[in-house]
Amino acid sequence: MAHEDAVVLRLWDFSETSQTAALFTRGRGIVRCLAKGSKRPRAKFSGGLELVTRGEAVLIVKPGAELAQLIEWDLGESYFGLRRSVDAHLAGAYAADLVFRCVTDHDPHERLFEALLDALRRVDEGALDRAAILDSVIRFQWAMLRETGYTPSLGVDVRTGGALEPRASYGFDPRLGGLTRDPGAGGEIWRVRSETVEALRTLAVEAPQSDARTGEGPSGPGDVLGNDAASRGVRLLAAWIAAAFGEAPPSQQAFLDRLARN
């Protein structure tokens, strides 16, 4: 048996009394499992299994088996703030979707696990604060890209390898994964404002030092990114994630549409 700190990314009904789940665990990465009897009143699943919650999972993982067995679940954090506002709910769903779509099963990413907990806690605390939500989401987007090896190139022209001199706007080439001097006009090259670029460069420097376990790094929402820069940065990174991984996470468009209305 394995005891794992875990976040519930996905849930499916398996029968009247059981569920299947995708858990993002600290030590094993994504584990898909069968929770027999999880919906029974006296089952060993305190608080029941709910999406985007953290708890301690007791798993039986057999080599070669398609599904592990989840035999116990001890709820640790419910993130009630994610149920208090549509913005917070969509932000939490988007973060969970990013992990589920972009991380391979049974591939541990402890730093990404810590980044997810940090993002969910920040959104939970700032559920009614749009700036806090944006800051939390963009930090998690960057952490996910860093951990999966897809951070965009921000320091040199990805087309020529030359330095990028200061300018009002740049281009982003999704085929090459980074900035270019050509600001573009739609189509293959995406136009990016210099303020967005500088915000992402600052985030790239600060993010590796932000660690939920040590408390280092930025201490709260808005310490690095302004509201407008964060909003544009979230959109840019969302587009790059969709291009890099071949598809957008299911909740991404709903989250971006919500941003556009606010």
mmCIF file of C-alpha atoms in Angstrom:
data_model
loop_
_atom_site.group_PDB
_atom_site.id
_atom_site.type_symbol
_atom_site.label_atom_id
_atom_site.label_comp_id
_atom_site.label_asym_id
_atom_site.label_seq_id
_atom_site.Cartn_x
_atom_site.Cartn_y
_atom_site.Cartn_z
ATOM 1 C CA MET A 1 0.000 0.000 0.000
ATOM 2 C CA ALA A 2 1.115 3.531 -0.760
ATOM 3 C CA HIS A 3 0.158 6.648 1.172
ATOM 4 C CA GLU A 4 0.179 9.714 -1.081
ATOM 5 C CA ASP A 5 -0.667 13.393 -0.733
ATOM 6 C CA ALA A 6 -2.980 13.971 -3.695
ATOM 7 C CA VAL A 7 -5.298 16.379 -5.519
ATOM 8 C CA VAL A 8 -8.415 15.121 -7.305
ATOM 9 C CA LEU A 9 -8.198 16.128 -10.976
ATOM 10 C CA ARG A 10 -11.029 14.054 -12.472
ATOM 11 C CA LEU A 11 -13.961 11.965 -11.266
ATOM 12 C CA TRP A 12 -16.195 9.538 -13.116
ATOM 13 C CA ASP A 13 -19.122 7.446 -11.842
ATOM 14 C CA PHE A 14 -18.274 3.753 -12.103
ATOM 15 C CA SER A 15 -21.396 2.335 -10.504
ATOM 16 C CA GLU A 16 -24.064 3.365 -8.033
ATOM 17 C CA THR A 17 -21.580 3.097 -5.178
ATOM 18 C CA SER A 18 -18.137 3.467 -6.790
ATOM 19 C CA GLN A 19 -16.106 6.033 -8.725
ATOM 20 C CA THR A 20 -12.980 6.183 -10.826
ATOM 21 C CA ALA A 21 -10.641 9.111 -10.292
ATOM 22 C CA ALA A 22 -7.491 10.710 -11.630
ATOM 23 C CA LEU A 23 -5.314 11.873 -8.754
ATOM 24 C CA PHE A 24 -2.240 14.057 -9.013
ATOM 25 C CA THR A 25 0.018 12.687 -6.295
ATOM 26 C CA ARG A 26 3.173 14.149 -4.833
ATOM 27 C CA GLY A 27 5.309 11.051 -5.289
ATOM 28 C CA ARG A 28 3.782 9.184 -8.239
ATOM 29 C CA GLY A 29 2.411 11.877 -10.543
ATOM 30 C CA ILE A 30 -1.024 11.202 -12.046
ATOM 31 C CA VAL A 31 -2.575 7.940 -10.876
ATOM 32 C CA ARG A 32 -5.881 6.712 -12.244
ATOM 33 C CA CYS A 33 -7.728 4.623 -9.727
ATOM 34 C CA LEU A 34 -10.923 2.821 -8.817
ATOM 35 C CA ALA A 35 -12.572 3.858 -5.550
ATOM 36 C CA LYS A 36 -14.881 0.970 -4.697
ATOM 37 C CA GLY A 37 -17.735 1.934 -2.432
ATOM 38 C CA SER A 38 -16.644 5.575 -2.279
ATOM 39 C CA LYS A 39 -20.255 6.766 -2.386
ATOM 40 C CA ARG A 40 -21.419 4.545 0.472
ATOM 41 C CA PRO A 41 -22.165 6.376 3.758
ATOM 42 C CA ARG A 42 -19.720 4.311 5.827
ATOM 43 C CA ALA A 43 -16.898 4.095 3.307
ATOM 44 C CA LYS A 44 -13.345 5.077 4.302
ATOM 45 C CA PHE A 45 -13.546 8.277 2.274
ATOM 46 C CA SER A 46 -13.832 11.166 4.716
ATOM 47 C CA GLY A 47 -15.710 14.033 3.123
ATOM 48 C CA GLY A 48 -16.207 11.999 -0.028
ATOM 49 C CA LEU A 49 -14.295 12.461 -3.261
ATOM 50 C CA GLU A 50 -14.762 15.880 -4.841
ATOM 51 C CA LEU A 51 -13.016 17.604 -7.724
ATOM 52 C CA VAL A 52 -10.105 19.912 -6.936
ATOM 53 C CA THR A 53 -9.672 18.918 -3.309
ATOM 54 C CA ARG A 54 -6.530 17.695 -1.534
ATOM 55 C CA GLY A 55 -6.257 14.723 0.751
ATOM 56 C CA GLU A 56 -4.236 11.686 1.763
ATOM 57 C CA ALA A 57 -4.863 8.713 -0.515
ATOM 58 C CA VAL A 58 -4.155 5.113 0.371
ATOM 59 C CA LEU A 59 -3.505 3.271 -2.884
ATOM 60 C CA ILE A 60 -2.783 -0.236 -4.044
ATOM 61 C CA VAL A 61 -0.752 0.125 -7.228
ATOM 62 C CA LYS A 62 -0.025 -3.071 -9.159
ATOM 63 C CA PRO A 63 2.502 -3.052 -12.026
ATOM 64 C CA GLY A 64 0.753 -3.346 -15.369
ATOM 65 C CA ALA A 65 -2.729 -2.703 -13.957
ATOM 66 C CA GLU A 66 -4.751 -0.066 -15.784
ATOM 67 C CA LEU A 67 -6.253 1.252 -12.555
ATOM 68 C CA ALA A 68 -4.880 1.414 -9.046
ATOM 69 C CA GLN A 69 -7.213 0.803 -6.126
ATOM 70 C CA LEU A 70 -8.055 3.747 -3.906
ATOM 71 C CA ILE A 71 -9.016 2.163 -0.612
ATOM 72 C CA GLU A 72 -8.966 5.196 1.709
ATOM 73 C CA TRP A 73 -9.214 8.970 1.355
ATOM 74 C CA ASP A 74 -8.658 11.459 4.167
ATOM 75 C CA LEU A 75 -9.799 14.924 3.071
ATOM 76 C CA GLY A 76 -7.298 17.660 3.904
ATOM 77 C CA GLU A 77 -8.240 20.827 2.006
ATOM 78 C CA SER A 78 -11.567 21.598 0.322
ATOM 79 C CA TYR A 79 -10.771 25.063 -1.079
ATOM 80 C CA PHE A 80 -14.242 26.429 -0.352
ATOM 81 C CA GLY A 81 -13.286 29.723 -2.003
ATOM 82 C CA LEU A 82 -13.406 27.964 -5.366
ATOM 83 C CA ARG A 83 -17.141 27.494 -4.769
ATOM 84 C CA ARG A 84 -17.685 31.148 -3.836
ATOM 85 C CA SER A 85 -17.178 32.748 -7.246
ATOM 86 C CA VAL A 86 -17.299 31.745 -10.894
ATOM 87 C CA ASP A 87 -13.846 33.243 -11.496
ATOM 88 C CA ALA A 88 -12.275 31.176 -8.721
ATOM 89 C CA HIS A 89 -14.109 28.017 -9.766
ATOM 90 C CA LEU A 90 -12.933 28.311 -13.369
ATOM 91 C CA ALA A 91 -9.385 29.117 -12.276
ATOM 92 C CA GLY A 92 -9.257 25.981 -10.133
ATOM 93 C CA ALA A 93 -10.734 23.846 -12.902
ATOM 94 C CA TYR A 94 -8.231 25.273 -15.388
ATOM 95 C CA ALA A 95 -5.274 24.494 -13.120
ATOM 96 C CA ALA A 96 -6.481 20.903 -12.685
ATOM 97 C CA ASP A 97 -7.037 20.580 -16.441
ATOM 98 C CA LEU A 98 -3.511 21.809 -17.165
ATOM 99 C CA VAL A 99 -2.033 19.019 -15.078
ATOM 100 C CA PHE A 100 -4.342 16.357 -16.486
ATOM 101 C CA ARG A 101 -3.644 17.335 -20.119
ATOM 102 C CA CYS A 102 0.046 18.164 -19.915
ATOM 103 C CA VAL A 103 1.550 15.639 -17.493
ATOM 104 C CA THR A 104 2.114 11.963 -18.313
ATOM 105 C CA ASP A 105 0.641 9.357 -15.982
ATOM 106 C CA HIS A 106 3.040 8.002 -13.330
ATOM 107 C CA ASP A 107 5.567 10.770 -14.017
ATOM 108 C CA PRO A 108 6.321 12.453 -10.652
ATOM 109 C CA HIS A 109 6.637 16.248 -10.571
ATOM 110 C CA GLU A 110 6.946 17.225 -6.923
ATOM 111 C CA ARG A 111 7.676 20.891 -7.657
ATOM 112 C CA LEU A 112 4.602 21.062 -9.889
ATOM 113 C CA PHE A 113 2.532 19.413 -7.162
ATOM 114 C CA GLU A 114 3.680 22.095 -4.723
ATOM 115 C CA ALA A 115 2.928 24.792 -7.325
ATOM 116 C CA LEU A 116 -0.604 23.433 -7.768
ATOM 117 C CA LEU A 117 -1.237 23.501 -4.013
ATOM 118 C CA ASP A 118 0.125 27.043 -3.875
ATOM 119 C CA ALA A 119 -2.123 28.149 -6.750
ATOM 120 C CA LEU A 120 -5.255 26.575 -5.264
ATOM 121 C CA ARG A 121 -4.558 28.147 -1.867
ATOM 122 C CA ARG A 122 -4.002 31.569 -3.416
ATOM 123 C CA VAL A 123 -7.224 31.335 -5.429
ATOM 124 C CA ASP A 124 -9.065 30.058 -2.367
ATOM 125 C CA GLU A 125 -7.906 33.026 -0.281
ATOM 126 C CA GLY A 126 -8.501 35.580 -3.047
ATOM 127 C CA ALA A 127 -11.690 34.095 -4.479
ATOM 128 C CA LEU A 128 -13.342 37.505 -4.875
ATOM 129 C CA ASP A 129 -10.180 39.307 -6.017
ATOM 130 C CA ARG A 130 -9.625 39.184 -9.785
ATOM 131 C CA ALA A 131 -6.014 40.340 -9.496
ATOM 132 C CA ALA A 132 -5.237 37.554 -7.016
ATOM 133 C CA ILE A 133 -6.790 34.950 -9.305
ATOM 134 C CA LEU A 134 -4.889 36.174 -12.362
ATOM 135 C CA ASP A 135 -1.619 36.235 -10.448
ATOM 136 C CA SER A 136 -2.204 32.696 -9.173
ATOM 137 C CA VAL A 137 -3.071 31.324 -12.602
ATOM 138 C CA ILE A 138 -0.136 32.854 -14.461
ATOM 139 C CA ARG A 139 2.296 31.617 -11.819
ATOM 140 C CA PHE A 140 0.913 28.119 -12.191
ATOM 141 C CA GLN A 141 0.992 28.273 -15.992
ATOM 142 C CA TRP A 142 4.673 29.190 -15.805
ATOM 143 C CA ALA A 143 5.402 26.434 -13.271
ATOM 144 C CA MET A 144 3.706 23.866 -15.505
ATOM 145 C CA LEU A 145 5.673 25.009 -18.564
ATOM 146 C CA ARG A 146 8.916 24.967 -16.589
ATOM 147 C CA GLU A 147 8.342 21.467 -15.228
ATOM 148 C CA THR A 148 7.379 20.020 -18.623
ATOM 149 C CA GLY A 149 10.201 21.751 -20.510
ATOM 150 C CA TYR A 150 8.112 24.179 -22.550
ATOM 151 C CA THR A 151 8.996 27.587 -21.121
ATOM 152 C CA PRO A 152 8.960 30.093 -23.998
ATOM 153 C CA SER A 153 12.168 31.797 -25.080
ATOM 154 C CA LEU A 154 12.079 35.447 -23.974
ATOM 155 C CA GLY A 155 15.706 36.551 -24.208
ATOM 156 C CA VAL A 156 16.692 36.184 -27.852
ATOM 157 C CA ASP A 157 15.051 36.253 -31.259
ATOM 158 C CA VAL A 158 14.032 32.637 -31.863
ATOM 159 C CA ARG A 159 14.307 33.152 -35.616
ATOM 160 C CA THR A 160 17.805 34.636 -35.744
ATOM 161 C CA GLY A 161 19.355 33.974 -32.337
ATOM 162 C CA GLY A 162 20.134 37.669 -32.018
ATOM 163 C CA ALA A 163 19.438 39.933 -29.074
ATOM 164 C CA LEU A 164 16.021 41.525 -28.695
ATOM 165 C CA GLU A 165 16.356 45.275 -28.328
ATOM 166 C CA PRO A 166 13.645 47.162 -26.384
ATOM 167 C CA ARG A 167 10.594 47.982 -28.492
ATOM 168 C CA ALA A 168 6.886 48.701 -28.115
ATOM 169 C CA SER A 169 5.839 45.231 -29.242
ATOM 170 C CA TYR A 170 7.301 41.911 -30.262
ATOM 171 C CA GLY A 171 6.139 38.857 -32.112
ATOM 172 C CA PHE A 172 5.700 35.391 -30.649
ATOM 173 C CA ASP A 173 6.380 32.504 -33.008
ATOM 174 C CA PRO A 174 4.399 29.447 -31.783
ATOM 175 C CA ARG A 175 6.284 27.163 -34.162
ATOM 176 C CA LEU A 176 9.591 28.022 -32.497
ATOM 177 C CA GLY A 177 8.267 28.768 -29.015
ATOM 178 C CA GLY A 178 9.486 32.271 -28.349
ATOM 179 C CA LEU A 179 9.855 35.931 -29.176
ATOM 180 C CA THR A 180 10.974 37.503 -32.428
ATOM 181 C CA ARG A 181 11.538 41.102 -33.542
ATOM 182 C CA ASP A 182 8.648 40.895 -35.992
ATOM 183 C CA PRO A 183 5.553 42.090 -34.087
ATOM 184 C CA GLY A 184 3.314 40.282 -36.564
ATOM 185 C CA ALA A 185 -0.184 41.133 -37.626
ATOM 186 C CA GLY A 186 -2.106 38.008 -36.731
ATOM 187 C CA GLY A 187 -1.763 34.683 -38.484
ATOM 188 C CA GLU A 188 1.438 32.764 -37.803
ATOM 189 C CA ILE A 189 3.025 35.398 -35.542
ATOM 190 C CA TRP A 190 1.272 36.690 -32.434
ATOM 191 C CA ARG A 191 1.739 40.332 -31.466
ATOM 192 C CA VAL A 192 2.841 40.811 -27.837
ATOM 193 C CA ARG A 193 3.131 44.122 -25.977
ATOM 194 C CA SER A 194 6.414 44.984 -24.339
ATOM 195 C CA GLU A 195 4.692 45.292 -20.936
ATOM 196 C CA THR A 196 3.551 41.677 -21.198
ATOM 197 C CA VAL A 197 7.034 40.550 -22.189
ATOM 198 C CA GLU A 198 8.643 42.360 -19.251
ATOM 199 C CA ALA A 199 6.090 40.893 -16.856
ATOM 200 C CA LEU A 200 6.851 37.378 -18.070
ATOM 201 C CA ARG A 201 10.591 37.991 -17.860
ATOM 202 C CA THR A 202 10.182 39.106 -14.270
ATOM 203 C CA LEU A 203 8.051 36.049 -13.546
ATOM 204 C CA ALA A 204 10.696 33.802 -15.117
ATOM 205 C CA VAL A 205 13.276 35.179 -12.691
ATOM 206 C CA GLU A 206 11.034 35.116 -9.617
ATOM 207 C CA ALA A 207 9.114 31.882 -10.162
ATOM 208 C CA PRO A 208 11.943 29.388 -9.484
ATOM 209 C CA GLN A 209 12.465 30.962 -6.063
ATOM 210 C CA SER A 210 8.761 30.789 -5.151
ATOM 211 C CA ASP A 211 8.370 27.577 -3.169
ATOM 212 C CA ALA A 212 5.261 26.723 -1.163
ATOM 213 C CA ARG A 213 7.305 24.500 1.163
ATOM 214 C CA THR A 214 9.799 27.162 2.213
ATOM 215 C CA GLY A 215 7.657 30.267 1.898
ATOM 216 C CA GLU A 216 10.297 31.940 -0.254
ATOM 217 C CA GLY A 217 9.497 34.093 -3.254
ATOM 218 C CA PRO A 218 6.604 36.508 -3.731
ATOM 219 C CA SER A 219 4.431 36.608 -0.648
ATOM 220 C CA GLY A 220 1.095 37.497 -2.189
ATOM 221 C CA PRO A 221 -0.940 38.377 -5.261
ATOM 222 C CA GLY A 222 0.289 41.227 -7.364
ATOM 223 C CA ASP A 223 3.843 41.267 -5.981
ATOM 224 C CA VAL A 224 5.266 40.705 -9.462
ATOM 225 C CA LEU A 225 2.603 41.279 -12.089
ATOM 226 C CA GLY A 226 0.122 44.073 -12.604
ATOM 227 C CA ASN A 227 -3.498 43.239 -13.376
ATOM 228 C CA ASP A 228 -3.408 44.151 -17.079
ATOM 229 C CA ALA A 229 -0.049 42.516 -17.705
ATOM 230 C CA ALA A 230 -1.195 39.369 -15.895
ATOM 231 C CA SER A 231 -4.382 39.184 -17.975
ATOM 232 C CA ARG A 232 -2.492 39.477 -21.253
ATOM 233 C CA GLY A 233 0.189 37.108 -19.997
ATOM 234 C CA VAL A 234 -2.391 34.484 -19.042
ATOM 235 C CA ARG A 235 -3.838 34.659 -22.561
ATOM 236 C CA LEU A 236 -0.439 34.407 -24.225
ATOM 237 C CA LEU A 237 0.637 31.433 -22.129
ATOM 238 C CA ALA A 238 -2.741 29.752 -22.654
ATOM 239 C CA ALA A 239 -2.334 30.061 -26.423
ATOM 240 C CA TRP A 240 1.231 28.756 -26.217
ATOM 241 C CA ILE A 241 0.166 25.796 -24.055
ATOM 242 C CA ALA A 242 -2.531 24.861 -26.579
ATOM 243 C CA ALA A 243 -0.003 25.094 -29.426
ATOM 244 C CA ALA A 244 2.761 23.217 -27.608
ATOM 245 C CA PHE A 245 0.583 20.334 -26.412
ATOM 246 C CA GLY A 246 -1.662 20.115 -29.457
ATOM 247 C CA GLU A 247 -4.922 21.032 -27.752
ATOM 248 C CA ALA A 248 -6.329 23.375 -25.130
ATOM 249 C CA PRO A 249 -7.491 22.014 -21.768
ATOM 250 C CA PRO A 250 -11.318 21.712 -21.706
ATOM 251 C CA SER A 251 -11.893 24.553 -19.218
ATOM 252 C CA GLN A 252 -9.455 26.979 -20.853
ATOM 253 C CA GLN A 253 -11.899 28.733 -23.152
ATOM 254 C CA ALA A 254 -14.487 29.180 -20.409
ATOM 255 C CA PHE A 255 -11.846 30.724 -18.162
ATOM 256 C CA LEU A 256 -10.600 33.073 -20.920
ATOM 257 C CA ASP A 257 -14.155 34.046 -21.860
ATOM 258 C CA ARG A 258 -14.769 34.940 -18.233
ATOM 259 C CA LEU A 259 -11.686 37.138 -18.220
ATOM 260 C CA ALA A 260 -12.932 38.967 -21.299
ATOM 261 C CA ARG A 261 -16.241 39.806 -19.610
ATOM 262 C CA ASN A 262 -14.616 41.248 -16.473
#
